[in-house]
CSV table of C-alpha atoms and ligand atoms in Angstrom, one decimal:
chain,number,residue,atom,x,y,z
A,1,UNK,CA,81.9,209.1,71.0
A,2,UNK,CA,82.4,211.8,73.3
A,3,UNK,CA,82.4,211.7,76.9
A,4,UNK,CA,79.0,211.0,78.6
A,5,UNK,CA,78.0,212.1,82.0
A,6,UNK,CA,78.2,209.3,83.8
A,7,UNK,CA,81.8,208.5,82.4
A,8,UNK,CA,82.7,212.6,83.9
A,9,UNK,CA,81.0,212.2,87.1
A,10,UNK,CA,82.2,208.8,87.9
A,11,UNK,CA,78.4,208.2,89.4
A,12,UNK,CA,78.0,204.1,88.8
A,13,UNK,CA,74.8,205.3,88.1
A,14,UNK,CA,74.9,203.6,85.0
A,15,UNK,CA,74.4,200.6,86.5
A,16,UNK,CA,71.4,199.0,88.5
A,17,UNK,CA,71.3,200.4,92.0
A,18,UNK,CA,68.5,200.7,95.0
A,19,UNK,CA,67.1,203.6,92.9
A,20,UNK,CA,67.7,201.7,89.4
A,21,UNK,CA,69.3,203.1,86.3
A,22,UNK,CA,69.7,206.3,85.7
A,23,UNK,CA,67.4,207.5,83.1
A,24,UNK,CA,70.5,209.6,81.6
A,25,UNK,CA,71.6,206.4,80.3
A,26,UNK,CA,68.5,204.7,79.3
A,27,UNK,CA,66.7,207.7,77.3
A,28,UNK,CA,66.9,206.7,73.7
A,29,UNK,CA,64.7,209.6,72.6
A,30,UNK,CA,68.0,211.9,73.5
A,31,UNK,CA,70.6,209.5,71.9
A,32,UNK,CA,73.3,211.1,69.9
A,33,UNK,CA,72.1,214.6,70.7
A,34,UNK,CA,75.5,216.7,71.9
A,35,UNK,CA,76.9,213.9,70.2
A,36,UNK,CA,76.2,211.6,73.6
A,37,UNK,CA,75.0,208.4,74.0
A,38,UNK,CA,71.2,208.4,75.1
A,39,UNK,CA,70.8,211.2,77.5
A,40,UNK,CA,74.8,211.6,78.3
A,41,UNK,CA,75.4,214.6,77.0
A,42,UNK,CA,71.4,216.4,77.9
A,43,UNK,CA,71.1,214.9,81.5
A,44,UNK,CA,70.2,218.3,82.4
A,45,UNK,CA,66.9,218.0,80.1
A,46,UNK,CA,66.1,214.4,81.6
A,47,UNK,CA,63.6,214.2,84.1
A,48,UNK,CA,64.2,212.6,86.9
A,49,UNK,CA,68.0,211.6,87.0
A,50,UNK,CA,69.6,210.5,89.8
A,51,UNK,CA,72.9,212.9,90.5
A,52,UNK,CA,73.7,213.2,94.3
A,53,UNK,CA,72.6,209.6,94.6
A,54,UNK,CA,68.9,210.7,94.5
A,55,UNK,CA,66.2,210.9,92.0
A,56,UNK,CA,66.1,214.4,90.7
A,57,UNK,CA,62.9,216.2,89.4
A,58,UNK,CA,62.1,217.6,85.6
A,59,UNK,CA,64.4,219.9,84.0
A,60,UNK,CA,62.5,222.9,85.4
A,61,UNK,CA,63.3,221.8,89.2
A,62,UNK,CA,67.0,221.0,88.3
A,63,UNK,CA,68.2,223.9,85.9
A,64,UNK,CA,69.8,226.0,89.1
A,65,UNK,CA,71.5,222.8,90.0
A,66,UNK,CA,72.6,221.7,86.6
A,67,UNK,CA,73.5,225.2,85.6
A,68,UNK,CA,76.2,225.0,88.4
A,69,UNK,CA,77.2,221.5,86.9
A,70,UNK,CA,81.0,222.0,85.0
A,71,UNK,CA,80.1,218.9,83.0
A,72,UNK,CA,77.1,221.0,81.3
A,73,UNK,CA,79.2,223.9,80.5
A,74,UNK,CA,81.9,221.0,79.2
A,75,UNK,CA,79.4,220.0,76.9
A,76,UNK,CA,78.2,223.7,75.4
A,77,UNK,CA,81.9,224.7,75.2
A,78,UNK,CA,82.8,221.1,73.2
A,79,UNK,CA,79.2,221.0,70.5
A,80,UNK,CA,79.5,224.9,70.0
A,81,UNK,CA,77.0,226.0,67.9
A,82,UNK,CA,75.3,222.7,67.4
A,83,UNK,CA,74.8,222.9,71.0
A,84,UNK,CA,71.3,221.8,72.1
A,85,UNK,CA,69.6,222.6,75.2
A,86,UNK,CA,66.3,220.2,75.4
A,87,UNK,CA,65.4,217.4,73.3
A,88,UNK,CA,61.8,216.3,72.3
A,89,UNK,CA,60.0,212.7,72.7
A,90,UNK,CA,57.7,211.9,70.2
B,101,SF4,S1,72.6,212.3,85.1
B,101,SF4,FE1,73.9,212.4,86.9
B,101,SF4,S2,73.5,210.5,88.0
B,101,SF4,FE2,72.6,210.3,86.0
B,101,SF4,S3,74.3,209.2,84.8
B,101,SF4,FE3,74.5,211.4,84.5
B,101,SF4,S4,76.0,212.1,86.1
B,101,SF4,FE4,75.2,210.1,86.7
């Protein structure tokens, strides 16, 4: 599996923490997609993740910070055309 974003950013926000779990790692609906486990590889298009150690809003309050993030570009530049963007929950 390739690299998720916790695994690049060296967060520890994988694990349980005053503001719990990231929701990166827990979002099943996301799993696989960019070839990630849950939402490792679309953190961008998770609401309310928890990168600079505080919970984030919903993709449209992140994208200016996220689009500055080198780990989102790592992950359009490694899936290439199967790149996806968002992610639906049914
Ligand atoms: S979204 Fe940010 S805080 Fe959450 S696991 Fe990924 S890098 Fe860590």
């Amino acid at each position: 599996m390739k690299q998720n974003c916790w695994e690049f950013r060296k967060c520890g926000r994988d694990k349980e923490s005053d503001i719990g779990i990231c929701p990166a790692v827990t979002e099943i609906y996301a799993n696989s997609i960019n070839s990630g486990k849950n939402g490792g590889r679309i953190c961008w298009a998770v609401p309310g993740t928890h990168c600079d150690d505080k919970i984030q809003g919903t993709y449209a309050q992140k994208v200016l910070m996220c689009r500055e993030c080198d780990f989102r570009w790592k992950v359009q530049e490694e899936e290439g055309s199967s790149f996806k963007l968002i992610y639906f929950t049914y």
